[in-house]
PDB file of C-alpha atoms and ligand atoms in Angstrom:
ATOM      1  CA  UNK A   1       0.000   0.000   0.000  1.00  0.00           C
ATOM      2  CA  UNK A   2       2.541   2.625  -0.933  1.00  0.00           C
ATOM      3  CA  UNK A   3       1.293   5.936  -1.730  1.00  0.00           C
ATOM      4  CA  UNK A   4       2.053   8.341  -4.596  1.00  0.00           C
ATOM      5  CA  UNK A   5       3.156  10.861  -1.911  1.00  0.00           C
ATOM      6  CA  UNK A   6       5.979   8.743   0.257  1.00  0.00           C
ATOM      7  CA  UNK A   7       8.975   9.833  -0.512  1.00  0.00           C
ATOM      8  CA  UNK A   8      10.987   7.244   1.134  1.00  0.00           C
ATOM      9  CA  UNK A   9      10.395   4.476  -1.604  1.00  0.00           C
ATOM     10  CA  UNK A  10      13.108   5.330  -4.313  1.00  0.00           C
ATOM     11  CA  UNK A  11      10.028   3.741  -6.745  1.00  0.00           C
ATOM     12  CA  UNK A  12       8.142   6.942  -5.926  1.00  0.00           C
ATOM     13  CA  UNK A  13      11.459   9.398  -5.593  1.00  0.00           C
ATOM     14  CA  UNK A  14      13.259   8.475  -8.305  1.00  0.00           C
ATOM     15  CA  UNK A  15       9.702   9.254 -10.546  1.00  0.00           C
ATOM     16  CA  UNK A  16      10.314  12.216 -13.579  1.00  0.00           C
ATOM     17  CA  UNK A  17       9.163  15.182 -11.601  1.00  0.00           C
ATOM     18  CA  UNK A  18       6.778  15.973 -14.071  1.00  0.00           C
ATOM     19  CA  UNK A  19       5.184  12.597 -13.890  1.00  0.00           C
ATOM     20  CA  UNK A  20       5.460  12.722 -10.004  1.00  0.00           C
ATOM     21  CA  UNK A  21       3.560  16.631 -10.232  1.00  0.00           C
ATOM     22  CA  UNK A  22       0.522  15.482 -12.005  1.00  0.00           C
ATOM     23  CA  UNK A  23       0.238  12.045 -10.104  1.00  0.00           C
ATOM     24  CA  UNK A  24      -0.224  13.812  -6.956  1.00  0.00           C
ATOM     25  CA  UNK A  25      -2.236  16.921  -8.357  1.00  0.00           C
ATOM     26  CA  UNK A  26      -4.422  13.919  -9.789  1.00  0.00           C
ATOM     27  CA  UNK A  27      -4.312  11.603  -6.432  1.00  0.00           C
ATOM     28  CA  UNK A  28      -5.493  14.403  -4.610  1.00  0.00           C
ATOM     29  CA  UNK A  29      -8.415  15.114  -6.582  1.00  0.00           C
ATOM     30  CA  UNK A  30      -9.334  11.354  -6.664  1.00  0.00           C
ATOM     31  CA  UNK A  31      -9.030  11.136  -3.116  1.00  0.00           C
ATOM     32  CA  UNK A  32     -11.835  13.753  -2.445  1.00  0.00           C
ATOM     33  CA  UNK A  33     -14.082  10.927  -4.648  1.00  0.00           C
ATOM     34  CA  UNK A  34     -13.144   8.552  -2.482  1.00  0.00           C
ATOM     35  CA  UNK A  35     -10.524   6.884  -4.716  1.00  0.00           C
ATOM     36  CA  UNK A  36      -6.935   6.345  -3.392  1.00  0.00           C
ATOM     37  CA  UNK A  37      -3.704   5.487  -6.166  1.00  0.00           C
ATOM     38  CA  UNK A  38      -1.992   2.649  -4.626  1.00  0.00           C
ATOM     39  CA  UNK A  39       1.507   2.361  -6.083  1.00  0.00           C
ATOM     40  CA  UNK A  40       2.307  -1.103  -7.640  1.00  0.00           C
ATOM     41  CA  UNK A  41       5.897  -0.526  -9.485  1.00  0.00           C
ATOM     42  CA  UNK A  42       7.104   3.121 -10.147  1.00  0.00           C
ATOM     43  CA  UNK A  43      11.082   3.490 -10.843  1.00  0.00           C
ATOM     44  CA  UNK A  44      13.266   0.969 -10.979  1.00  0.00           C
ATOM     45  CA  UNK A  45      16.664  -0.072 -11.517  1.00  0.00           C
ATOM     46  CA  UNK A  46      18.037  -1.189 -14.399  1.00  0.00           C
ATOM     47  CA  UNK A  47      18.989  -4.739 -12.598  1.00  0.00           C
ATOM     48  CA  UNK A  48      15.242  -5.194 -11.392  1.00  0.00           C
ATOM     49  CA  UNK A  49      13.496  -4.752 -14.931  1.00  0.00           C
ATOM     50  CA  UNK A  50      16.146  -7.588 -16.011  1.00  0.00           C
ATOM     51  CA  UNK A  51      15.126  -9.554 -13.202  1.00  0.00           C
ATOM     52  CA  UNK A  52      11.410  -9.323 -14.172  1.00  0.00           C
ATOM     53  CA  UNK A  53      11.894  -9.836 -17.908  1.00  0.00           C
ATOM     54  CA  UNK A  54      13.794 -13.000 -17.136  1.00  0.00           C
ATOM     55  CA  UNK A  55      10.499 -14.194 -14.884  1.00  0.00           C
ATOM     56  CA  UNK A  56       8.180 -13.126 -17.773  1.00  0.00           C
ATOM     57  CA  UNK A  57      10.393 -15.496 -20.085  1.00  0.00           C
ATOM     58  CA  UNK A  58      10.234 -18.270 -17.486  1.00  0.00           C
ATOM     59  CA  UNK A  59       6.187 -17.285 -17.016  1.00  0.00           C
ATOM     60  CA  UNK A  60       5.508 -17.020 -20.840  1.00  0.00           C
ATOM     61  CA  UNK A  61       8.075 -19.517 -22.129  1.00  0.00           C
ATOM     62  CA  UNK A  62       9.704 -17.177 -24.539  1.00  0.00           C
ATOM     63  CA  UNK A  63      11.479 -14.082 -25.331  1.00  0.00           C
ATOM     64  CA  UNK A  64       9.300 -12.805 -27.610  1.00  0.00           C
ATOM     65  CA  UNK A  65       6.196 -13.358 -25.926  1.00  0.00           C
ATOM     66  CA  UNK A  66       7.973 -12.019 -22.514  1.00  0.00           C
ATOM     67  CA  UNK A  67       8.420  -8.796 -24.043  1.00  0.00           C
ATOM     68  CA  UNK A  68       4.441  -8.288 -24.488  1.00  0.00           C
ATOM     69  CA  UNK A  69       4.579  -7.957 -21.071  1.00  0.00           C
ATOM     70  CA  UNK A  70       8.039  -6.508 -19.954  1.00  0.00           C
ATOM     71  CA  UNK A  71      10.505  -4.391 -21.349  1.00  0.00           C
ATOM     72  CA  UNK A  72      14.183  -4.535 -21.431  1.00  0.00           C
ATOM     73  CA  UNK A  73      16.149  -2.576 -18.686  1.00  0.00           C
ATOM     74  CA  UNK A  74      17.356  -0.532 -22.186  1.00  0.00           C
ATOM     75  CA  UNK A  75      13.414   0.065 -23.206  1.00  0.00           C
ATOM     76  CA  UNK A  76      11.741   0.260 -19.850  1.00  0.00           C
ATOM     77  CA  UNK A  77       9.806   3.525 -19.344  1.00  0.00           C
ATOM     78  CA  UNK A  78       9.893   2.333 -15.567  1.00  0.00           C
ATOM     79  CA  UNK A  79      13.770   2.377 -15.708  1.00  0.00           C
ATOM     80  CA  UNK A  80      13.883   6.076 -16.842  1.00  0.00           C
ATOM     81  CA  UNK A  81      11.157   6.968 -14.019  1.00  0.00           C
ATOM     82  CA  UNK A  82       8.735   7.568 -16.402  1.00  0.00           C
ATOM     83  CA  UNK A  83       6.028   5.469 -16.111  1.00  0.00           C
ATOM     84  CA  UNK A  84       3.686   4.513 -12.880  1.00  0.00           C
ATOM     85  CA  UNK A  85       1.712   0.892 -12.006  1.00  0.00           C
ATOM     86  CA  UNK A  86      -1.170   1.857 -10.189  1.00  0.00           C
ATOM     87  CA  UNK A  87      -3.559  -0.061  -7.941  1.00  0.00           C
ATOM     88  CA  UNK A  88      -6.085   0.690  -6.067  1.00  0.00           C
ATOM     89  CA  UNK A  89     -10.177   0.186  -6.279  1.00  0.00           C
ATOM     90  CA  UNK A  90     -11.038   2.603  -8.727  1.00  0.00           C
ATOM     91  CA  UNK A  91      -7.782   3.929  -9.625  1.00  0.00           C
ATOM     92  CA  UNK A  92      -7.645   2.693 -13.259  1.00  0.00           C
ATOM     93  CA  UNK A  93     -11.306   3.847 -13.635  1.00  0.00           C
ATOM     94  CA  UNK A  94     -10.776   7.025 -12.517  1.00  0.00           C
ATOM     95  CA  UNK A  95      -7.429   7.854 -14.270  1.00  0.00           C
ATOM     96  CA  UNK A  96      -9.591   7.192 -17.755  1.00  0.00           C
ATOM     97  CA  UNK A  97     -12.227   9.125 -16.967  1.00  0.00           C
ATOM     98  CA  UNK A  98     -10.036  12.082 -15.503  1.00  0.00           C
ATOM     99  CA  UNK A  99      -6.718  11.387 -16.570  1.00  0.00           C
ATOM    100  CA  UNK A 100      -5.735  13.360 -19.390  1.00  0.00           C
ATOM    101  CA  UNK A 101      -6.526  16.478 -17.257  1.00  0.00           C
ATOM    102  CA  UNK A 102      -3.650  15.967 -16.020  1.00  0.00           C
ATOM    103  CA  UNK A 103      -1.765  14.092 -18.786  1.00  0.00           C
ATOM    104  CA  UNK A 104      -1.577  11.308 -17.298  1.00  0.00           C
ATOM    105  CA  UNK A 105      -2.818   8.434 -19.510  1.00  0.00           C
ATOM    106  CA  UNK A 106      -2.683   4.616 -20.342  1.00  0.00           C
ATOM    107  CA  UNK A 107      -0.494   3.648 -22.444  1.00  0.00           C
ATOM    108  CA  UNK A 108      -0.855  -0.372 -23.262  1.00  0.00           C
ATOM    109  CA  UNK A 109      -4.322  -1.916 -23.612  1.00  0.00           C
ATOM    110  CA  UNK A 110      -2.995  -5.189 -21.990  1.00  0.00           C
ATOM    111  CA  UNK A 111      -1.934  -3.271 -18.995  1.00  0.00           C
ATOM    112  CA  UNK A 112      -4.864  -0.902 -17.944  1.00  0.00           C
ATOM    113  CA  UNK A 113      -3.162  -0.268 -14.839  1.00  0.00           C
ATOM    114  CA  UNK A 114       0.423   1.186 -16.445  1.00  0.00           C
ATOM    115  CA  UNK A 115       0.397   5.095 -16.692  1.00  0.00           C
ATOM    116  CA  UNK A 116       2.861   7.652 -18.042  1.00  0.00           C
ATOM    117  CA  UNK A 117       2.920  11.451 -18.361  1.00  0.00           C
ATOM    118  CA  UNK A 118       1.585  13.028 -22.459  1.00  0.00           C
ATOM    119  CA  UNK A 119       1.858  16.774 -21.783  1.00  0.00           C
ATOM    120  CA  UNK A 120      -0.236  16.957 -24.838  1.00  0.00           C
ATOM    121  CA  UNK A 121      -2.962  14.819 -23.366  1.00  0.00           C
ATOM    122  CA  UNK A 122      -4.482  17.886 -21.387  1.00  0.00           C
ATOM    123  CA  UNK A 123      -5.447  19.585 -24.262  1.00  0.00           C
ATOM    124  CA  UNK A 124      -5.839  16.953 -27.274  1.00  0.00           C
ATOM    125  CA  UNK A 125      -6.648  13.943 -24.751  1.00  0.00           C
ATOM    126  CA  UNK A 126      -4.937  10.985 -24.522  1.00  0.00           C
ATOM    127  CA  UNK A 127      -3.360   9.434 -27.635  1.00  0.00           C
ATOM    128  CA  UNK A 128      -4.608   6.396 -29.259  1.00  0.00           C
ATOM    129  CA  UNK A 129      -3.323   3.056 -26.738  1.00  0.00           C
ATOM    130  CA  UNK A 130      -1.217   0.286 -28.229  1.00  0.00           C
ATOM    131  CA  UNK A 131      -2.635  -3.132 -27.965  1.00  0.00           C
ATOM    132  CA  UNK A 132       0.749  -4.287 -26.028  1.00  0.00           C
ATOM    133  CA  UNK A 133       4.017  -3.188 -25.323  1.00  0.00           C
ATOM    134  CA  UNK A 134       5.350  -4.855 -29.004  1.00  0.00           C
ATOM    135  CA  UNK A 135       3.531  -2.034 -30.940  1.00  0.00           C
ATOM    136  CA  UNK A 136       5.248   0.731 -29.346  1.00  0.00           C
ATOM    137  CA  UNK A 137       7.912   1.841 -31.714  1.00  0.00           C
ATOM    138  CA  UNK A 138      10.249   2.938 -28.378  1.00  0.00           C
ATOM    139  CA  UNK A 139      10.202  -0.543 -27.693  1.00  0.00           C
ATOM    140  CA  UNK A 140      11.815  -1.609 -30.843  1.00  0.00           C
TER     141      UNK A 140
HETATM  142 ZN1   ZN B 201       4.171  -0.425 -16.156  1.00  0.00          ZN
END
């Protein structure tokens, strides 16, 4: 149950400022609806996102099909602190209704819960999602 706000988890800390501003401008809001962002994964090291790509190729018996799920420590928005896992009841609900406002939007359809900062979002919206992590040409 880590919160967008605690400081003292270098997942949270090490965040892009930008993306840390308008997660906690948004959380705020969210909370006054009763809706609180639970932090799942935020930053993390460059050793970590290995780690979890090599379970995802265990989990998913492949490479290729791994990296539908999990980037490489090279392509891993997580890695460069720009990109959030959020939990919470609600959270993903109210970050598509709402999000964009603040520019923060969802990125992956397979991964509803996976949110990064699109300054252009709070004007234009959102852009379009990928279907997974394989269509997005910073992946390639
Ligand atoms: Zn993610």
């Amino acid at each position: 149950g880590v919160s967008v706000f605690d400081d003292s988890y270098p997942a949270v800390s090490r965040l892009d400022g930008t993306l840390l501003t308008a997660l906690r401008s948004a959380a705020v809001v969210a909370r006054t609806g009763g809706v609180t962002f639970v932090v799942n994964s935020g930053w993390r090291s460059r050793a970590y996102q290995q780690y979890l790509l090599d379970q995802a190729v265990i989990t998913y018996g492949s490479l290729p099909e791994a990296r539908r799920w999990v980037a490489t420590p090279a392509t891993s928005p997580h890695v460069s602190g720009k990109a959030i896992d959020l939990g919470g009841t609600g959270a993903a609900d109210w970050l598509d209704r709402f999000g964009a406002t603040y520019g923060l939007c969802q990125i992956y359809q397979n991964e509803p819960w996976h949110f990064e900062f699109r300054a252009q979002a709070t004007m234009r919206g959102c852009p379009p999602s990928y279907p997974d992590p394989t269509h997005d040409p910073r992946m390639r």
